[in-house]
Amino acid sequence: RNELIKRLTNMGVSKKLGTTLADQLANETDTELAFVKAQEMLVQALPIANDNLLENGGIVALVGPTGVGKTTTIAKLAAKFILKHGSNQVALITTDNYRIGAHEQLNTYGRILNVPVRVASCADDLSNIINSFANKRLILIDTAGMCQRDMKLVEQINTLQQNHLPIRSYLVMSAATEYKAMKEVIKAFSVFDPQAAILTKLDEAVMIGSAISSVIEYNLPLSFIADGQQVPEDFHNADAHALIRQCVVEANAEDELDDESVYSSWETQAYA
């Protein structure tokens, strides 16, 4: 049991989740078999959204803390949709009135993708702009990135939660965020009632296990992942098997790095 918990922890799996898995496999006597079963349990536990956004479109707001790549994610979503349905079916809106240069970044993507971009400064603005885009199949809303403790979150909620507008929220989070902070983000942004999560910056994370643990523990469906800056190549549908395999690969790489560090230390002492 202790060996299994240790191996799961090396994958970046949280202590809480690792202990739960180990308890369920307490009768296993073969550690390797138990580890394989634990991986399969993680695959089954990881909620994957049955997402038809790129097929059917809709009105979607990306919410989340600052620095997680919401604007780039919007560009990737728009580009993916355009490849299937054409640029005349997409429109972009930003409600970010706090960050200097926020509009310029989205405007740049709008010009590249040949789609209209509008700025909504209040709830009425947002409602009017969305109504003006009634002929668009996909409307993507970029919101202000902010600390999960920021009171401006209330303003964002008031702007987005219009009863007569069928706006769906996606919570965007960086895979490089450590476990405790990730849990805080999910709790804080739960006020938006996100239908799914998008995990970004997988290429920047040393280990993605803590992010995966948080998603499992809060039963937040994972819809898409982003693993680079290329638009739209570095954007994919979430795949539970592939993500858990990546956790194992990262753990093995970390073990090899530790072994090399120990060998290097011995070698240095020997020469000394």
mmCIF file of N, CA and C in Angstrom, residues 24-105:
data_model
loop_
_atom_site.group_PDB
_atom_site.id
_atom_site.type_symbol
_atom_site.label_atom_id
_atom_site.label_comp_id
_atom_site.label_asym_id
_atom_site.label_seq_id
_atom_site.Cartn_x
_atom_site.Cartn_y
_atom_site.Cartn_z
ATOM 1 N N GLN A 24 -8.546 1.189 -2.033
ATOM 2 C CA GLN A 24 -9.414 0.340 -2.854
ATOM 3 C C GLN A 24 -8.672 -0.875 -3.398
ATOM 4 N N LEU A 25 -7.345 -0.788 -3.417
ATOM 5 C CA LEU A 25 -6.523 -1.896 -3.935
ATOM 6 C C LEU A 25 -5.750 -2.579 -2.805
ATOM 7 N N ALA A 26 -6.262 -2.450 -1.594
ATOM 8 C CA ALA A 26 -5.551 -2.946 -0.408
ATOM 9 C C ALA A 26 -5.317 -4.455 -0.446
ATOM 10 N N ASN A 27 -6.164 -5.198 -1.135
ATOM 11 C CA ASN A 27 -6.032 -6.666 -1.172
ATOM 12 C C ASN A 27 -5.026 -7.154 -2.211
ATOM 13 N N GLU A 28 -4.540 -6.249 -3.054
ATOM 14 C CA GLU A 28 -3.550 -6.638 -4.065
ATOM 15 C C GLU A 28 -2.189 -6.893 -3.409
ATOM 16 N N THR A 29 -1.543 -7.985 -3.800
ATOM 17 C CA THR A 29 -0.218 -8.305 -3.242
ATOM 18 C C THR A 29 0.903 -8.001 -4.225
ATOM 19 N N ASP A 30 0.557 -7.861 -5.495
ATOM 20 C CA ASP A 30 1.540 -7.564 -6.535
ATOM 21 C C ASP A 30 1.537 -6.050 -6.794
ATOM 22 N N THR A 31 2.627 -5.390 -6.449
ATOM 23 C CA THR A 31 2.698 -3.927 -6.560
ATOM 24 C C THR A 31 2.544 -3.455 -7.997
ATOM 25 N N GLU A 32 3.184 -4.171 -8.925
ATOM 26 C CA GLU A 32 3.106 -3.771 -10.336
ATOM 27 C C GLU A 32 1.675 -3.864 -10.856
ATOM 28 N N LEU A 33 1.002 -4.952 -10.502
ATOM 29 C CA LEU A 33 -0.380 -5.134 -10.932
ATOM 30 C C LEU A 33 -1.275 -4.066 -10.303
ATOM 31 N N ALA A 34 -1.021 -3.778 -9.029
ATOM 32 C CA ALA A 34 -1.796 -2.756 -8.336
ATOM 33 C C ALA A 34 -1.594 -1.392 -8.994
ATOM 34 N N PHE A 35 -0.372 -1.118 -9.425
ATOM 35 C CA PHE A 35 -0.067 0.170 -10.071
ATOM 36 C C PHE A 35 -0.783 0.290 -11.420
ATOM 37 N N VAL A 36 -0.816 -0.802 -12.168
ATOM 38 C CA VAL A 36 -1.529 -0.818 -13.454
ATOM 39 C C VAL A 36 -3.021 -0.592 -13.226
ATOM 40 N N LYS A 37 -3.570 -1.273 -12.212
ATOM 41 C CA LYS A 37 -4.991 -1.110 -11.902
ATOM 42 C C LYS A 37 -5.292 0.319 -11.444
ATOM 43 N N ALA A 38 -4.382 0.902 -10.678
ATOM 44 C CA ALA A 38 -4.565 2.278 -10.197
ATOM 45 C C ALA A 38 -4.607 3.255 -11.370
ATOM 46 N N GLN A 39 -3.764 3.017 -12.379
ATOM 47 C CA GLN A 39 -3.776 3.875 -13.566
ATOM 48 C C GLN A 39 -5.119 3.783 -14.291
ATOM 49 N N GLU A 40 -5.632 2.560 -14.409
ATOM 50 C CA GLU A 40 -6.927 2.376 -15.078
ATOM 51 C C GLU A 40 -8.049 3.039 -14.284
ATOM 52 N N MET A 41 -7.940 2.988 -12.958
ATOM 53 C CA MET A 41 -8.934 3.649 -12.103
ATOM 54 C C MET A 41 -8.889 5.162 -12.291
ATOM 55 N N LEU A 42 -7.694 5.684 -12.470
ATOM 56 C CA LEU A 42 -7.548 7.122 -12.729
ATOM 57 C C LEU A 42 -8.187 7.500 -14.064
ATOM 58 N N VAL A 43 -7.972 6.645 -15.061
ATOM 59 C CA VAL A 43 -8.583 6.883 -16.382
ATOM 60 C C VAL A 43 -10.099 6.934 -16.254
ATOM 61 N N GLN A 44 -10.656 5.974 -15.503
ATOM 62 C CA GLN A 44 -12.109 5.913 -15.329
ATOM 63 C C GLN A 44 -12.630 7.085 -14.502
ATOM 64 N N ALA A 45 -11.806 7.559 -13.560
ATOM 65 C CA ALA A 45 -12.238 8.637 -12.657
ATOM 66 C C ALA A 45 -12.149 10.017 -13.299
ATOM 67 N N LEU A 46 -11.258 10.156 -14.279
ATOM 68 C CA LEU A 46 -11.059 11.467 -14.907
ATOM 69 C C LEU A 46 -12.274 11.810 -15.771
ATOM 70 N N PRO A 47 -13.048 12.831 -15.390
ATOM 71 C CA PRO A 47 -14.263 13.153 -16.156
ATOM 72 C C PRO A 47 -13.929 13.872 -17.459
ATOM 73 N N ILE A 48 -14.352 13.308 -18.568
ATOM 74 C CA ILE A 48 -14.145 13.905 -19.883
ATOM 75 C C ILE A 48 -15.496 14.391 -20.414
ATOM 76 N N ALA A 49 -15.534 15.667 -20.803
ATOM 77 C CA ALA A 49 -16.789 16.245 -21.280
ATOM 78 C C ALA A 49 -17.167 15.669 -22.641
ATOM 79 N N ASN A 50 -18.432 15.371 -22.798
ATOM 80 C CA ASN A 50 -18.955 14.954 -24.093
ATOM 81 C C ASN A 50 -19.274 16.228 -24.866
ATOM 82 N N ASP A 51 -18.236 16.834 -25.439
ATOM 83 C CA ASP A 51 -18.340 18.202 -25.945
ATOM 84 C C ASP A 51 -18.601 18.253 -27.451
ATOM 85 N N ASN A 52 -19.623 19.024 -27.819
ATOM 86 C CA ASN A 52 -19.934 19.195 -29.249
ATOM 87 C C ASN A 52 -19.744 20.642 -29.683
ATOM 88 N N LEU A 53 -18.963 21.385 -28.921
ATOM 89 C CA LEU A 53 -18.773 22.812 -29.194
ATOM 90 C C LEU A 53 -18.254 23.066 -30.604
ATOM 91 N N LEU A 54 -17.264 22.281 -31.028
ATOM 92 C CA LEU A 54 -16.662 22.510 -32.339
ATOM 93 C C LEU A 54 -17.557 22.028 -33.485
ATOM 94 N N GLU A 55 -18.617 21.317 -33.136
ATOM 95 C CA GLU A 55 -19.587 20.891 -34.151
ATOM 96 C C GLU A 55 -20.768 21.850 -34.222
ATOM 97 N N ASN A 56 -21.339 22.133 -33.055
ATOM 98 C CA ASN A 56 -22.594 22.886 -33.014
ATOM 99 C C ASN A 56 -22.435 24.365 -32.697
ATOM 100 N N GLY A 57 -21.301 24.748 -32.078
ATOM 101 C CA GLY A 57 -21.105 26.140 -31.710
ATOM 102 C C GLY A 57 -21.906 26.520 -30.479
ATOM 103 N N GLY A 58 -22.248 27.824 -30.382
ATOM 104 C CA GLY A 58 -22.972 28.328 -29.226
ATOM 105 C C GLY A 58 -22.355 29.629 -28.752
ATOM 106 N N ILE A 59 -22.780 30.091 -27.584
ATOM 107 C CA ILE A 59 -22.217 31.294 -26.964
ATOM 108 C C ILE A 59 -21.396 30.843 -25.772
ATOM 109 N N VAL A 60 -20.100 31.085 -25.817
ATOM 110 C CA VAL A 60 -19.181 30.526 -24.829
ATOM 111 C C VAL A 60 -18.302 31.608 -24.221
ATOM 112 N N ALA A 61 -18.225 31.621 -22.885
ATOM 113 C CA ALA A 61 -17.328 32.531 -22.167
ATOM 114 C C ALA A 61 -16.204 31.726 -21.537
ATOM 115 N N LEU A 62 -14.970 32.152 -21.769
ATOM 116 C CA LEU A 62 -13.835 31.523 -21.109
ATOM 117 C C LEU A 62 -13.496 32.339 -19.874
ATOM 118 N N VAL A 63 -13.513 31.696 -18.715
ATOM 119 C CA VAL A 63 -13.210 32.358 -17.454
ATOM 120 C C VAL A 63 -12.004 31.675 -16.822
ATOM 121 N N GLY A 64 -11.371 32.371 -15.876
ATOM 122 C CA GLY A 64 -10.212 31.790 -15.214
ATOM 123 C C GLY A 64 -9.253 32.853 -14.749
ATOM 124 N N PRO A 65 -8.240 32.459 -13.971
ATOM 125 C CA PRO A 65 -7.276 33.421 -13.437
ATOM 126 C C PRO A 65 -6.388 34.006 -14.524
ATOM 127 N N THR A 66 -5.661 35.041 -14.160
ATOM 128 C CA THR A 66 -4.778 35.701 -15.114
ATOM 129 C C THR A 66 -3.598 34.801 -15.489
ATOM 130 N N GLY A 67 -3.149 34.932 -16.723
ATOM 131 C CA GLY A 67 -1.931 34.241 -17.146
ATOM 132 C C GLY A 67 -2.093 32.800 -17.578
ATOM 133 N N VAL A 68 -3.346 32.331 -17.713
ATOM 134 C CA VAL A 68 -3.526 30.920 -18.080
ATOM 135 C C VAL A 68 -3.688 30.726 -19.587
ATOM 136 N N GLY A 69 -3.776 31.835 -20.340
ATOM 137 C CA GLY A 69 -3.846 31.730 -21.799
ATOM 138 C C GLY A 69 -5.247 31.707 -22.366
ATOM 139 N N LYS A 70 -6.160 32.449 -21.740
ATOM 140 C CA LYS A 70 -7.550 32.449 -22.222
ATOM 141 C C LYS A 70 -7.668 33.021 -23.634
ATOM 142 N N THR A 71 -6.977 34.137 -23.895
ATOM 143 C CA THR A 71 -7.099 34.782 -25.200
ATOM 144 C C THR A 71 -6.545 33.891 -26.309
ATOM 145 N N THR A 72 -5.401 33.271 -26.075
ATOM 146 C CA THR A 72 -4.832 32.341 -27.059
ATOM 147 C C THR A 72 -5.746 31.129 -27.243
ATOM 148 N N THR A 73 -6.355 30.675 -26.158
ATOM 149 C CA THR A 73 -7.278 29.542 -26.241
ATOM 150 C C THR A 73 -8.491 29.899 -27.088
ATOM 151 N N ILE A 74 -8.975 31.133 -26.946
ATOM 152 C CA ILE A 74 -10.093 31.589 -27.786
ATOM 153 C C ILE A 74 -9.698 31.553 -29.257
ATOM 154 N N ALA A 75 -8.482 31.997 -29.555
ATOM 155 C CA ALA A 75 -8.010 31.974 -30.948
ATOM 156 C C ALA A 75 -7.954 30.539 -31.472
ATOM 157 N N LYS A 76 -7.517 29.619 -30.630
ATOM 158 C CA LYS A 76 -7.433 28.213 -31.051
ATOM 159 C C LYS A 76 -8.817 27.626 -31.297
ATOM 160 N N LEU A 77 -9.752 27.923 -30.390
ATOM 161 C CA LEU A 77 -11.119 27.439 -30.569
ATOM 162 C C LEU A 77 -11.729 28.000 -31.854
ATOM 163 N N ALA A 78 -11.529 29.312 -32.049
ATOM 164 C CA ALA A 78 -12.077 29.966 -33.250
ATOM 165 C C ALA A 78 -11.478 29.360 -34.512
ATOM 166 N N ALA A 79 -10.160 29.159 -34.511
ATOM 167 C CA ALA A 79 -9.481 28.617 -35.694
ATOM 168 C C ALA A 79 -9.956 27.197 -36.001
ATOM 169 N N LYS A 80 -10.121 26.376 -34.960
ATOM 170 C CA LYS A 80 -10.619 25.006 -35.158
ATOM 171 C C LYS A 80 -12.013 25.028 -35.774
ATOM 172 N N PHE A 81 -12.868 25.927 -35.267
ATOM 173 C CA PHE A 81 -14.240 26.007 -35.761
ATOM 174 C C PHE A 81 -14.257 26.510 -37.205
ATOM 175 N N ILE A 82 -13.391 27.493 -37.492
ATOM 176 C CA ILE A 82 -13.323 28.063 -38.842
ATOM 177 C C ILE A 82 -12.908 27.010 -39.869
ATOM 178 N N LEU A 83 -11.989 26.133 -39.477
ATOM 179 C CA LEU A 83 -11.546 25.074 -40.394
ATOM 180 C C LEU A 83 -12.707 24.176 -40.826
ATOM 181 N N LYS A 84 -13.701 24.028 -39.951
ATOM 182 C CA LYS A 84 -14.852 23.170 -40.255
ATOM 183 C C LYS A 84 -16.006 23.927 -40.885
ATOM 184 N N HIS A 85 -16.206 25.189 -40.454
ATOM 185 C CA HIS A 85 -17.451 25.876 -40.811
ATOM 186 C C HIS A 85 -17.263 27.227 -41.505
ATOM 187 N N GLY A 86 -16.022 27.725 -41.561
ATOM 188 C CA GLY A 86 -15.780 29.005 -42.225
ATOM 189 C C GLY A 86 -15.749 30.188 -41.264
ATOM 190 N N SER A 87 -15.016 31.228 -41.642
ATOM 191 C CA SER A 87 -14.814 32.382 -40.761
ATOM 192 C C SER A 87 -16.071 33.232 -40.591
ATOM 193 N N ASN A 88 -17.015 33.131 -41.525
ATOM 194 C CA ASN A 88 -18.236 33.933 -41.422
ATOM 195 C C ASN A 88 -19.196 33.424 -40.343
ATOM 196 N N GLN A 89 -18.811 32.311 -39.687
ATOM 197 C CA GLN A 89 -19.670 31.732 -38.653
ATOM 198 C C GLN A 89 -19.204 32.055 -37.237
ATOM 199 N N VAL A 90 -18.134 32.870 -37.100
ATOM 200 C CA VAL A 90 -17.511 33.100 -35.788
ATOM 201 C C VAL A 90 -17.426 34.585 -35.467
ATOM 202 N N ALA A 91 -17.617 34.931 -34.190
ATOM 203 C CA ALA A 91 -17.423 36.300 -33.702
ATOM 204 C C ALA A 91 -16.764 36.247 -32.330
ATOM 205 N N LEU A 92 -15.958 37.258 -32.034
ATOM 206 C CA LEU A 92 -15.244 37.327 -30.759
ATOM 207 C C LEU A 92 -15.672 38.574 -29.984
ATOM 208 N N ILE A 93 -15.785 38.419 -28.662
ATOM 209 C CA ILE A 93 -16.121 39.541 -27.777
ATOM 210 C C ILE A 93 -15.159 39.523 -26.593
ATOM 211 N N THR A 94 -14.749 40.689 -26.123
ATOM 212 C CA THR A 94 -13.971 40.757 -24.892
ATOM 213 C C THR A 94 -14.691 41.619 -23.872
ATOM 214 N N THR A 95 -14.684 41.178 -22.604
ATOM 215 C CA THR A 95 -15.216 41.973 -21.505
ATOM 216 C C THR A 95 -14.062 42.442 -20.609
ATOM 217 N N ASP A 96 -12.836 42.262 -21.098
ATOM 218 C CA ASP A 96 -11.640 42.613 -20.319
ATOM 219 C C ASP A 96 -11.374 44.110 -20.421
ATOM 220 N N ASN A 97 -11.806 44.851 -19.398
ATOM 221 C CA ASN A 97 -11.582 46.297 -19.360
ATOM 222 C C ASN A 97 -10.529 46.678 -18.333
ATOM 223 N N TYR A 98 -9.776 45.681 -17.870
ATOM 224 C CA TYR A 98 -8.809 45.920 -16.800
ATOM 225 C C TYR A 98 -7.370 45.865 -17.288
ATOM 226 N N ARG A 99 -7.109 44.996 -18.229
ATOM 227 C CA ARG A 99 -5.717 44.742 -18.620
ATOM 228 C C ARG A 99 -5.332 45.592 -19.823
ATOM 229 N N ILE A 100 -4.236 46.330 -19.697
ATOM 230 C CA ILE A 100 -3.737 47.158 -20.797
ATOM 231 C C ILE A 100 -3.329 46.259 -21.966
ATOM 232 N N GLY A 101 -3.846 46.571 -23.144
ATOM 233 C CA GLY A 101 -3.475 45.807 -24.332
ATOM 234 C C GLY A 101 -4.309 44.568 -24.569
ATOM 235 N N ALA A 102 -5.280 44.302 -23.676
ATOM 236 C CA ALA A 102 -6.095 43.084 -23.827
ATOM 237 C C ALA A 102 -6.861 43.093 -25.142
ATOM 238 N N HIS A 103 -7.432 44.249 -25.494
ATOM 239 C CA HIS A 103 -8.222 44.342 -26.726
ATOM 240 C C HIS A 103 -7.345 44.140 -27.956
ATOM 241 N N GLU A 104 -6.121 44.683 -27.897
ATOM 242 C CA GLU A 104 -5.222 44.602 -29.041
ATOM 243 C C GLU A 104 -4.882 43.159 -29.387
ATOM 244 N N GLN A 105 -4.655 42.347 -28.355
ATOM 245 C CA GLN A 105 -4.303 40.939 -28.603
ATOM 246 C C GLN A 105 -5.447 40.218 -29.300
#
